[in-house]
mmCIF file of C-alpha atoms and ligand atoms in Angstrom:
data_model
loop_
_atom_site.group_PDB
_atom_site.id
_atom_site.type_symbol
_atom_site.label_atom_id
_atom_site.label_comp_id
_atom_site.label_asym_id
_atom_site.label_seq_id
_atom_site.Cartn_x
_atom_site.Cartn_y
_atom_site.Cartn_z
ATOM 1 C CA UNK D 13 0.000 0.000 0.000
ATOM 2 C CA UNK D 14 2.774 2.276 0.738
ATOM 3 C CA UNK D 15 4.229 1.828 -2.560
ATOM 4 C CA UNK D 16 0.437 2.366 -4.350
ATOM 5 C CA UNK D 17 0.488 5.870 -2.961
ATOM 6 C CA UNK D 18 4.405 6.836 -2.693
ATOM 7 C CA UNK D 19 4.415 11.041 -3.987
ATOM 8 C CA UNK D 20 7.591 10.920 -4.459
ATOM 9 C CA UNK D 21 9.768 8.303 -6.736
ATOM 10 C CA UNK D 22 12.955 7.953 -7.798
ATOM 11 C CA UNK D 23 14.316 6.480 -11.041
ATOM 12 C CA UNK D 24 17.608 5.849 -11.886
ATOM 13 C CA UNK D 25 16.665 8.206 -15.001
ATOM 14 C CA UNK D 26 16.896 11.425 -13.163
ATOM 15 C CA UNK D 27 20.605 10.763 -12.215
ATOM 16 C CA UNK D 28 23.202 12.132 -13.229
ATOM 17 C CA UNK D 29 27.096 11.118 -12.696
ATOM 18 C CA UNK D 30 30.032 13.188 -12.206
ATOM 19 C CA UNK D 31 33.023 12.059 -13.761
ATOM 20 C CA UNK D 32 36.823 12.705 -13.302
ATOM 21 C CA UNK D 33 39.070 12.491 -16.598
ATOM 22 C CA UNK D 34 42.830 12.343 -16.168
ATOM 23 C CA UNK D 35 45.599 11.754 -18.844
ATOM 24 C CA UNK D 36 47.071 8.192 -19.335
ATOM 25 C CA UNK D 37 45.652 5.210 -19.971
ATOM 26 C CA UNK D 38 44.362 2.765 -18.077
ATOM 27 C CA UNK D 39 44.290 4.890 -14.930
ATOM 28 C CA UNK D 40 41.738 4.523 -12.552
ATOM 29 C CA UNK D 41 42.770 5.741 -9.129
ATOM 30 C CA UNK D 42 40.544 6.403 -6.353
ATOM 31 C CA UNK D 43 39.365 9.493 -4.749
ATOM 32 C CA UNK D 44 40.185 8.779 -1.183
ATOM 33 C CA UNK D 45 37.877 10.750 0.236
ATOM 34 C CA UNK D 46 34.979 9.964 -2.381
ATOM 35 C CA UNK D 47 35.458 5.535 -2.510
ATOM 36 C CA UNK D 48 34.120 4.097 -5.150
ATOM 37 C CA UNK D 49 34.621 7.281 -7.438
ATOM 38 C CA UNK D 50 38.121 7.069 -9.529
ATOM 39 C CA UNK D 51 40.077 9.415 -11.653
ATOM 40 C CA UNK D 52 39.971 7.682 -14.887
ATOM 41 C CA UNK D 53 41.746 8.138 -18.328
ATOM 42 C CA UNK D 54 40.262 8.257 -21.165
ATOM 43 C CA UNK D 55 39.917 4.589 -22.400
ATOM 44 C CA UNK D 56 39.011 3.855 -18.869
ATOM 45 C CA UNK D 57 35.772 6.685 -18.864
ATOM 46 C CA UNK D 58 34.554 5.225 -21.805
ATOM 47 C CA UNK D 59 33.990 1.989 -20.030
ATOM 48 C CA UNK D 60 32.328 3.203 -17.035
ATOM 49 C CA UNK D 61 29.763 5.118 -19.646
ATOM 50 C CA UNK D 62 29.023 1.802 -21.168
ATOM 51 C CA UNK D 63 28.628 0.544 -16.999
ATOM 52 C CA UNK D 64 26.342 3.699 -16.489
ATOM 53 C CA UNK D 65 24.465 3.374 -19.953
ATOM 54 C CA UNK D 66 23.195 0.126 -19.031
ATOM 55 C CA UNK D 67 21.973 1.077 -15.686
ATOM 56 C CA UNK D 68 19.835 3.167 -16.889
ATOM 57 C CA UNK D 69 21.130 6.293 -15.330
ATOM 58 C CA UNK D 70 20.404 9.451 -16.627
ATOM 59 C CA UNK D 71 23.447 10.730 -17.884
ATOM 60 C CA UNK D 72 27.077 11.643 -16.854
ATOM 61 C CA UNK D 73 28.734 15.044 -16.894
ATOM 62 C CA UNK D 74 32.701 15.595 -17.017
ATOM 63 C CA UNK D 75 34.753 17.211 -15.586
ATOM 64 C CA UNK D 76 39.095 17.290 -16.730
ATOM 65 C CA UNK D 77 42.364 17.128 -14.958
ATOM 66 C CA UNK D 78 44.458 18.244 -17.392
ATOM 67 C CA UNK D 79 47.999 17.358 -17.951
ATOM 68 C CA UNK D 80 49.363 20.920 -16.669
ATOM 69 C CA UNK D 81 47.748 24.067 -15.309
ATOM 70 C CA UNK D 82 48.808 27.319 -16.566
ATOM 71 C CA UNK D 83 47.317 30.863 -16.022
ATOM 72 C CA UNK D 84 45.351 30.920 -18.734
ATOM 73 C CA UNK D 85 43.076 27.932 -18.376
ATOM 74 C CA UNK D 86 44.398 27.287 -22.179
ATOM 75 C CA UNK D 87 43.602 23.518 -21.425
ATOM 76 C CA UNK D 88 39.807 24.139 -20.326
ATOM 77 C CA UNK D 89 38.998 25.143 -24.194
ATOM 78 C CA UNK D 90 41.848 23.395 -26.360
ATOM 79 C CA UNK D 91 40.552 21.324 -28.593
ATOM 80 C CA UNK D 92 42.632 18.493 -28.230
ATOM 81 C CA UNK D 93 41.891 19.391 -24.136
ATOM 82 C CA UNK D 94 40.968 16.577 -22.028
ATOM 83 C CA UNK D 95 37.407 16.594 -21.731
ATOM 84 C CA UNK D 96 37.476 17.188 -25.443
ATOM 85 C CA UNK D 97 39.053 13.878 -26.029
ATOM 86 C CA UNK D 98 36.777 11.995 -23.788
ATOM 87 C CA UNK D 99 33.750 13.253 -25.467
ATOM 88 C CA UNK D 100 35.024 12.614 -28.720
ATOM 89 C CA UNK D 101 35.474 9.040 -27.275
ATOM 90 C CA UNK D 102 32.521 8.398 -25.531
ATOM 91 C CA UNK D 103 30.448 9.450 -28.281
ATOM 92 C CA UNK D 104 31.802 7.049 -30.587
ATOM 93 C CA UNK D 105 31.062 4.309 -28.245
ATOM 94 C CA UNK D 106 28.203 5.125 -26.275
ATOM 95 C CA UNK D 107 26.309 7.772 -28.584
ATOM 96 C CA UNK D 108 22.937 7.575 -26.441
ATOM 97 C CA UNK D 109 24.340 8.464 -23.006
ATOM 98 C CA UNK D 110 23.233 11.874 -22.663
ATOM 99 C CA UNK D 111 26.737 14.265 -21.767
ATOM 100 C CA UNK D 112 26.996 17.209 -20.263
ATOM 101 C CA UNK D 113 30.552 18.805 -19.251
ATOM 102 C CA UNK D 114 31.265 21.333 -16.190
ATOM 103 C CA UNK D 115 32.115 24.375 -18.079
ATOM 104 C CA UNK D 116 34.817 26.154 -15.789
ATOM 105 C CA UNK D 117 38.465 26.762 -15.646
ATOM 106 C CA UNK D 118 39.324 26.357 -11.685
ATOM 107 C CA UNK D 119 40.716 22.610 -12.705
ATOM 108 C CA UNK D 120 42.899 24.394 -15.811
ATOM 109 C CA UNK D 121 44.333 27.341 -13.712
ATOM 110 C CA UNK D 122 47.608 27.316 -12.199
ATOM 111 C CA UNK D 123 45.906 29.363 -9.021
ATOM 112 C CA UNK D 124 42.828 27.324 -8.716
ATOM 113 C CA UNK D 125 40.777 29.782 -8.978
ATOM 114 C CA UNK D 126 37.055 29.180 -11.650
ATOM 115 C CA UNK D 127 38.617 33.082 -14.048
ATOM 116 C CA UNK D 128 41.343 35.052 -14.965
ATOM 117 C CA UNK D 129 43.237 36.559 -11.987
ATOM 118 C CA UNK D 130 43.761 40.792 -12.904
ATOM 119 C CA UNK D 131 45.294 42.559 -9.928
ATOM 120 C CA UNK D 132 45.053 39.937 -7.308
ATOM 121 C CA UNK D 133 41.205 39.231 -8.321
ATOM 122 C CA UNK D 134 39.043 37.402 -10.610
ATOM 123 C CA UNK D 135 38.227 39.650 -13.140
ATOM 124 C CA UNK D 136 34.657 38.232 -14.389
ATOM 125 C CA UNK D 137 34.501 39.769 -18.043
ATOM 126 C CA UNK D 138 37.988 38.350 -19.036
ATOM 127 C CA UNK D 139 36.644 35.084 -17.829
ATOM 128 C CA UNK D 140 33.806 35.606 -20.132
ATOM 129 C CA UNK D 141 35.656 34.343 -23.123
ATOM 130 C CA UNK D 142 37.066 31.504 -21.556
ATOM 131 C CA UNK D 143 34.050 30.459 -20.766
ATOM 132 C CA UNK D 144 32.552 30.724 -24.242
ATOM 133 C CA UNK D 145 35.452 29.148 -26.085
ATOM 134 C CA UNK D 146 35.354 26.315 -23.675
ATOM 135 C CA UNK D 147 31.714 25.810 -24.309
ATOM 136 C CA UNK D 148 32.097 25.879 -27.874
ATOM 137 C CA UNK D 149 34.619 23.189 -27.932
ATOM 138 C CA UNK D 150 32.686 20.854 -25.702
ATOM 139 C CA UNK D 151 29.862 21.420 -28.037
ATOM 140 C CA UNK D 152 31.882 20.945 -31.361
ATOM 141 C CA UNK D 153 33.718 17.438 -29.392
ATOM 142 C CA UNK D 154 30.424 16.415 -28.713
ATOM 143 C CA UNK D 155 28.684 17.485 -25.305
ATOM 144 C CA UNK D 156 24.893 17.388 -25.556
ATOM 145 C CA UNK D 157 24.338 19.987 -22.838
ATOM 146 C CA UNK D 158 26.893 22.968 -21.327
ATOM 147 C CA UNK D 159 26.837 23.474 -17.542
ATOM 148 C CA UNK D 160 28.778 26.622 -16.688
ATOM 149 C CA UNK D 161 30.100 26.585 -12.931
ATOM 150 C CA UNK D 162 31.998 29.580 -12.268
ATOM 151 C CA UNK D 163 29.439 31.986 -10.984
ATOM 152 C CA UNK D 164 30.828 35.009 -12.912
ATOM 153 C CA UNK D 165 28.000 37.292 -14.012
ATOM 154 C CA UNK D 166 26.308 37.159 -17.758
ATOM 155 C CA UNK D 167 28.012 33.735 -18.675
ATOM 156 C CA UNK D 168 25.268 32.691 -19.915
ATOM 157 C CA UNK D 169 24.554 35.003 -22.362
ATOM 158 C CA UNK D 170 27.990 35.103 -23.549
ATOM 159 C CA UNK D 171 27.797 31.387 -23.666
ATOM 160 C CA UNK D 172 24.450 31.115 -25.592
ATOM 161 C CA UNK D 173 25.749 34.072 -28.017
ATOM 162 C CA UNK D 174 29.020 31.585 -28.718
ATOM 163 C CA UNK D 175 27.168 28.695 -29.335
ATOM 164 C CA UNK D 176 24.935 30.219 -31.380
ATOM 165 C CA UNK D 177 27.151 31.983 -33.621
ATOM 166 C CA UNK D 178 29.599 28.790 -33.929
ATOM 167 C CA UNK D 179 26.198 26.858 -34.985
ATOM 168 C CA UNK D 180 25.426 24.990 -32.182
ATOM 169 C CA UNK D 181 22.066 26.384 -32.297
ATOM 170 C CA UNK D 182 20.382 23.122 -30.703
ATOM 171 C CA UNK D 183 23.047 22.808 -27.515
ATOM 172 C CA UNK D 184 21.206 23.926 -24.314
ATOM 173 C CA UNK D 185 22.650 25.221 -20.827
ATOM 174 C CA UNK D 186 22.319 23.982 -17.427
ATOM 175 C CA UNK D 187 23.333 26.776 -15.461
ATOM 176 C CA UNK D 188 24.697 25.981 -12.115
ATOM 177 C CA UNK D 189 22.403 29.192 -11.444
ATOM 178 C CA UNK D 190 22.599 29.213 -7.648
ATOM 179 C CA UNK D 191 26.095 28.367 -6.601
ATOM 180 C CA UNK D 192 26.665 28.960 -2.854
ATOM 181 C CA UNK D 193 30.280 29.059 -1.471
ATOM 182 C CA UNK D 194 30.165 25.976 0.446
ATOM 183 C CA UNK D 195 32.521 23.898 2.479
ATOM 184 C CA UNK D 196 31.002 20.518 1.087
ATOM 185 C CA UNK D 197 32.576 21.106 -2.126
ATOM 186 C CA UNK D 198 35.551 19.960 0.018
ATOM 187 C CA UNK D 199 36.393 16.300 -1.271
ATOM 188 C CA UNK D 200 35.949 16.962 -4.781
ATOM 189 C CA UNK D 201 38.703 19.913 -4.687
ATOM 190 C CA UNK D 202 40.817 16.617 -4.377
ATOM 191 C CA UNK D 203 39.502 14.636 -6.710
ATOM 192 C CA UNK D 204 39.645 17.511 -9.587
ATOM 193 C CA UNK D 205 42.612 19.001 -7.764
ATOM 194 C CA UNK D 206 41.407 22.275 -8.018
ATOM 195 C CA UNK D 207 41.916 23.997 -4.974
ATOM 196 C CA UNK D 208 42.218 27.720 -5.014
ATOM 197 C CA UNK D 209 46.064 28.261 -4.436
ATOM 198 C CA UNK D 210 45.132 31.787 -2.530
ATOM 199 C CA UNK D 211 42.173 33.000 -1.421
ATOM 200 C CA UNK D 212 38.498 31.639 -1.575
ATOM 201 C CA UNK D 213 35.744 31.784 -3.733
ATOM 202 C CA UNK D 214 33.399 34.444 -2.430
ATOM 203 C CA UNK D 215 33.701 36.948 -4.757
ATOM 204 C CA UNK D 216 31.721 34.938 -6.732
ATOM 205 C CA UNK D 217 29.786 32.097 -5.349
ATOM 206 C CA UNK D 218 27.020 32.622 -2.982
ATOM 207 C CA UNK D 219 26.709 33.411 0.715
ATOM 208 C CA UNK D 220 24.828 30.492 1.858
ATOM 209 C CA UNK D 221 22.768 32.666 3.963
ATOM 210 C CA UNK D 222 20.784 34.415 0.808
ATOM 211 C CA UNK D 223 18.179 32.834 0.145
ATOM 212 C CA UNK D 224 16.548 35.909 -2.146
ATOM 213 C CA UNK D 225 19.643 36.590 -3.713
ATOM 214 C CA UNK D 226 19.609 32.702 -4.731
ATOM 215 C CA UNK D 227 16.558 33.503 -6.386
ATOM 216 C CA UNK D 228 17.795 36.748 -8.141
ATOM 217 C CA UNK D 229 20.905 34.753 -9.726
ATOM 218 C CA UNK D 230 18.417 32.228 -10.911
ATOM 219 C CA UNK D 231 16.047 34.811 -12.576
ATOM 220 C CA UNK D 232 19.235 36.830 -14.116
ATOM 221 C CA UNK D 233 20.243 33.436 -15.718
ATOM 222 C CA UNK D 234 16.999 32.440 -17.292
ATOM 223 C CA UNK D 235 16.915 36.002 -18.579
ATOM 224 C CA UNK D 236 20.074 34.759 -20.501
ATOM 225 C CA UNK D 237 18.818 31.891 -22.071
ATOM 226 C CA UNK D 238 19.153 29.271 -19.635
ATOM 227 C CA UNK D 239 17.614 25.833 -20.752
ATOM 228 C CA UNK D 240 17.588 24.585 -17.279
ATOM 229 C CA UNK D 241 18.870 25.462 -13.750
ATOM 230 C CA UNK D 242 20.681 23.881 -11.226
ATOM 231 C CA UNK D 243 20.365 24.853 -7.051
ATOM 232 C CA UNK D 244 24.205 23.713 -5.537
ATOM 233 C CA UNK D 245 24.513 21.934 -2.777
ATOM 234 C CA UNK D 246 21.379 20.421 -2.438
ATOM 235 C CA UNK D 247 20.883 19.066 1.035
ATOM 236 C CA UNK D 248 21.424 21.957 3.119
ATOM 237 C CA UNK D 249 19.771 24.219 0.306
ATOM 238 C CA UNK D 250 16.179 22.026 0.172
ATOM 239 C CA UNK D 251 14.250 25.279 0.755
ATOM 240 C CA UNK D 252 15.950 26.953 -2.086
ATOM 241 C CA UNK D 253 15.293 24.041 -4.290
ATOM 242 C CA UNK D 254 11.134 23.974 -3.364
ATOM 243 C CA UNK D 255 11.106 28.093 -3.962
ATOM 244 C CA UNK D 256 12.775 27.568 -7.243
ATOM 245 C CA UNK D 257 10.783 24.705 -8.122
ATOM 246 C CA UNK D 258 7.491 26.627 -7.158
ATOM 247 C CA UNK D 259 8.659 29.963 -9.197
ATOM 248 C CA UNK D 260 10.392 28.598 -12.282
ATOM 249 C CA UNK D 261 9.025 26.241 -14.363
ATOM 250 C CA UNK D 262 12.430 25.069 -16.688
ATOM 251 C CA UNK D 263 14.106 21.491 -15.837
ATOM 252 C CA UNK D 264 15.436 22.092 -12.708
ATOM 253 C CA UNK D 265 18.559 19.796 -11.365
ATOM 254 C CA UNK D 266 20.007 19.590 -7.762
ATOM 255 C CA UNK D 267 24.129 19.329 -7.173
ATOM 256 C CA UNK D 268 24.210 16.429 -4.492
ATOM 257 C CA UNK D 269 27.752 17.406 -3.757
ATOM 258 C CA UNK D 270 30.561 15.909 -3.077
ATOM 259 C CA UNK D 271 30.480 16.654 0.638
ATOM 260 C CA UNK D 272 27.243 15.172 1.202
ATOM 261 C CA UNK D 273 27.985 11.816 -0.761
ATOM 262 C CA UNK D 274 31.052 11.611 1.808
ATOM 263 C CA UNK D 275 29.056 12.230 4.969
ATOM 264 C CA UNK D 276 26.975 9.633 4.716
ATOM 265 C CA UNK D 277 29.583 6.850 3.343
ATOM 266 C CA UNK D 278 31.675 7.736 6.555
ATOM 267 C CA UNK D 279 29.329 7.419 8.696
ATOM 268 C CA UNK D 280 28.085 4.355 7.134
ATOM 269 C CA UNK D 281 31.606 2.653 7.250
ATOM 270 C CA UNK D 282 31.988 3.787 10.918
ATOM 271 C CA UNK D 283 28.760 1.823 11.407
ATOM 272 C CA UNK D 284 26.914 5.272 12.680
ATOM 273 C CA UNK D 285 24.600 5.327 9.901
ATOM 274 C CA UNK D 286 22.915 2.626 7.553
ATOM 275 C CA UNK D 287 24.627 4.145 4.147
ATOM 276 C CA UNK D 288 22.145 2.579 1.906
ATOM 277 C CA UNK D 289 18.904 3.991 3.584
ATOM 278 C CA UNK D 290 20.651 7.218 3.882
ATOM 279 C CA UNK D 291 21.469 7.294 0.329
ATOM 280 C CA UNK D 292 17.961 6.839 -1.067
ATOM 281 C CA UNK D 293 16.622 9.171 1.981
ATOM 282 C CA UNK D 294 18.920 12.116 0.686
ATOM 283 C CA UNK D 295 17.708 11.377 -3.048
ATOM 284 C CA UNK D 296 13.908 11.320 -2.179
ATOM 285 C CA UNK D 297 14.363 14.239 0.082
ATOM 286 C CA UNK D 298 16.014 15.871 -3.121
ATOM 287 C CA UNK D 299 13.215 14.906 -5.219
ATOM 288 C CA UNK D 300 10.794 15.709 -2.811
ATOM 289 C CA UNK D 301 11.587 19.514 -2.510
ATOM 290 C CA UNK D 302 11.407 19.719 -6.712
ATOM 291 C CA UNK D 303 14.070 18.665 -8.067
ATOM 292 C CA UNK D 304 13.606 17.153 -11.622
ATOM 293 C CA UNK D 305 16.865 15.348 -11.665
ATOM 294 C CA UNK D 306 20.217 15.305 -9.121
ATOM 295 C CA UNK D 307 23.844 15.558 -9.905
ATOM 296 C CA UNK D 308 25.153 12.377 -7.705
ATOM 297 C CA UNK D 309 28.293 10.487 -6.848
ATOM 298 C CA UNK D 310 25.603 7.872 -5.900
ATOM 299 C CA UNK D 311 23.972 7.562 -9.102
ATOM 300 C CA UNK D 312 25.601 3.627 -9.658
ATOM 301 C CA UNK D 313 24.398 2.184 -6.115
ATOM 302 C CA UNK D 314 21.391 4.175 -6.481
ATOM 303 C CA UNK D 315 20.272 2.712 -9.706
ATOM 304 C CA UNK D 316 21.689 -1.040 -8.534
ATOM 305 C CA UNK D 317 19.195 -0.707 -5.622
ATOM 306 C CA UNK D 318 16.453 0.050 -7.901
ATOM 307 C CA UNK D 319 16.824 -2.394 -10.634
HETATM 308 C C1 PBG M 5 33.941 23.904 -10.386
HETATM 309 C C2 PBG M 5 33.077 23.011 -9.602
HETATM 310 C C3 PBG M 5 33.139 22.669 -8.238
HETATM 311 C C4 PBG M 5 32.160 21.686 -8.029
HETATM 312 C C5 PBG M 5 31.519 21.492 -9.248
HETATM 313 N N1 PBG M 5 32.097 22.321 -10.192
HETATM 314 C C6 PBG M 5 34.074 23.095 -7.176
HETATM 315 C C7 PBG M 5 34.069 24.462 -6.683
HETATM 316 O O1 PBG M 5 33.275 25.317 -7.081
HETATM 317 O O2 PBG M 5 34.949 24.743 -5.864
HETATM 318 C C8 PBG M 5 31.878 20.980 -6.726
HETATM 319 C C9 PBG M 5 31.208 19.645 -6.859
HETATM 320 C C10 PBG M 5 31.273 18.773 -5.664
HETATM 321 O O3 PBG M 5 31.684 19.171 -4.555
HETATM 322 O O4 PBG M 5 30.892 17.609 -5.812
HETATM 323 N N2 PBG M 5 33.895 25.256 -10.064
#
């Protein structure tokens, strides 16, 4: 009976899985503080998307570690670039698994930081046409949908106006619209080794105590020409997720981050939590408060435990 009037499902569908390309091959190294998630080369991605494909999950979105950093992010939008190469790949192998890519340059810059550093700051226009000329390549290697991270202001307007005029006409945006400045982005700083070298980011990510301004970001971006939105993280930021839900109606994605995925597995492996229960608790909870599909390092076990 409780499953006849359940409001709230999940289906492995509506996940999405964040990936890790490195150079190399055959390189699959774990995340130590994310288990179970890897930094993978190339030829080693490609065969987790054919793992994911047949799960049924959603889709998978990449993000690079490219083989050096310099100050110009030049490896974020080269098109020989890492996350270039693995789309290229993937595509030929797996064309139906839907790919997105993190557009951002915080992984491709010497300093860490998501723009182009002008007197000691990020200066946000510069970053504009990084942003743009990464986008375009991702779309031109392959990407089926952009999803711009960096919280400068207008990206997605510069974005759309790139695409557009390099004739990728049909390639939508996820914005990562509301973006706070959180600590649980902790983990995957190692995984993507993209830890700002000074500083932090809240000159432009979010004070996670704005909740209108949350909603002001997300307004400004579907202004732009954003296809869909994205609220980031998504368990402390469940109220933000509802008032989007109720006062936008595009697809609208949560960022299960990866902070939250390593909560719960610690606790679970410390035997203070039961990890599976709190997996599928966090996802419904997700769902619940509107989101139409979740960014999640637990997309795999997820979707096994539905099957
Ligand atoms: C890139 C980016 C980050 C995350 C997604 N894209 C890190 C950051 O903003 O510092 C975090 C994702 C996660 O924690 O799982 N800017």
């Amino acid at each position: 009976m409780r499953r006849l009037v359940r409001e709230t499902r999940l289906n492995p569908a509506q996940f999405i899985l964040p990936l890790f390309v490195c150079p190399g091959e055959g390189v699959r190294r774990e995340i130590s503080a994310m288990p179970g998630n890897y930094q993978m080369s190339v030829d080693e991605t490609v065969r987790e998307c054919e793992e994911v494909g047949s799960l049924g999950i959603g889709g998978i979105i990449l993000f690079g570690l490219p083989e050096t950093k310099d100050e110009t992010a030049s490896g974020a939008y080269a098109d020989d670039g890492i996350v270039q190469r693995a789309l290229r790949a993937i595509k030929h192998t797996t064309p139906g698994l839907l790919a997105l890519t993190d557009v951002c340059n915080c992984e491709y810059t010497s300093h860490g930081h998501c723009g182009k550093i002008v007197n000691g700051d990020v200066d946000n226009d510069e970053t504009l046409k990084w942003l743009a000329a990464t986008a375009v390549s991702h779309a031109r290697a392959g990407a089926d949908i952009v999803a711009p991270s960096d919280m400068m202001d207008g990206r997605v307007g510069a974005i759309r106006q790139a695409l557009d005029a390099a004739g990728f006409q049909n390639t939508p945006i996820l914005s990562y619209a509301a973006k706070f400045a959180s600590v649980f982005y902790g983990p995957f700083r190692e995984a993507a080794e993209s830890a700002p070298q000074f500083g932090d980011r809240r000159s432009y990510q979010m004070d996670p105590a704005n909740g209108r301004e949350a909603m002001r970001e997300i307004e400004l971006d579907v202004e732009e020409g954003a296809d869909m939105i994205m609220v980031k993280p998504a368990m402390p930021y469940l109220d933000l997720i509802w008032q989007a839900r109720q006062r936008f109606d595009l697809p609208l994605g949560a960022y299960q981050v990866s902070g939250e995925f390593s909560m719960i597995l610690a606790a679970g492996r410390n035997g203070w939590i039961d990890c599976e229960r709190a997996m599928m608790e966090s996802l419904t909870s997700i769902r619940r408060a509107g989101a139409d599909f979740i960014l999640t390092y637990f997309a795999k076990p997820a979707a096994r435990l539905l099957a």
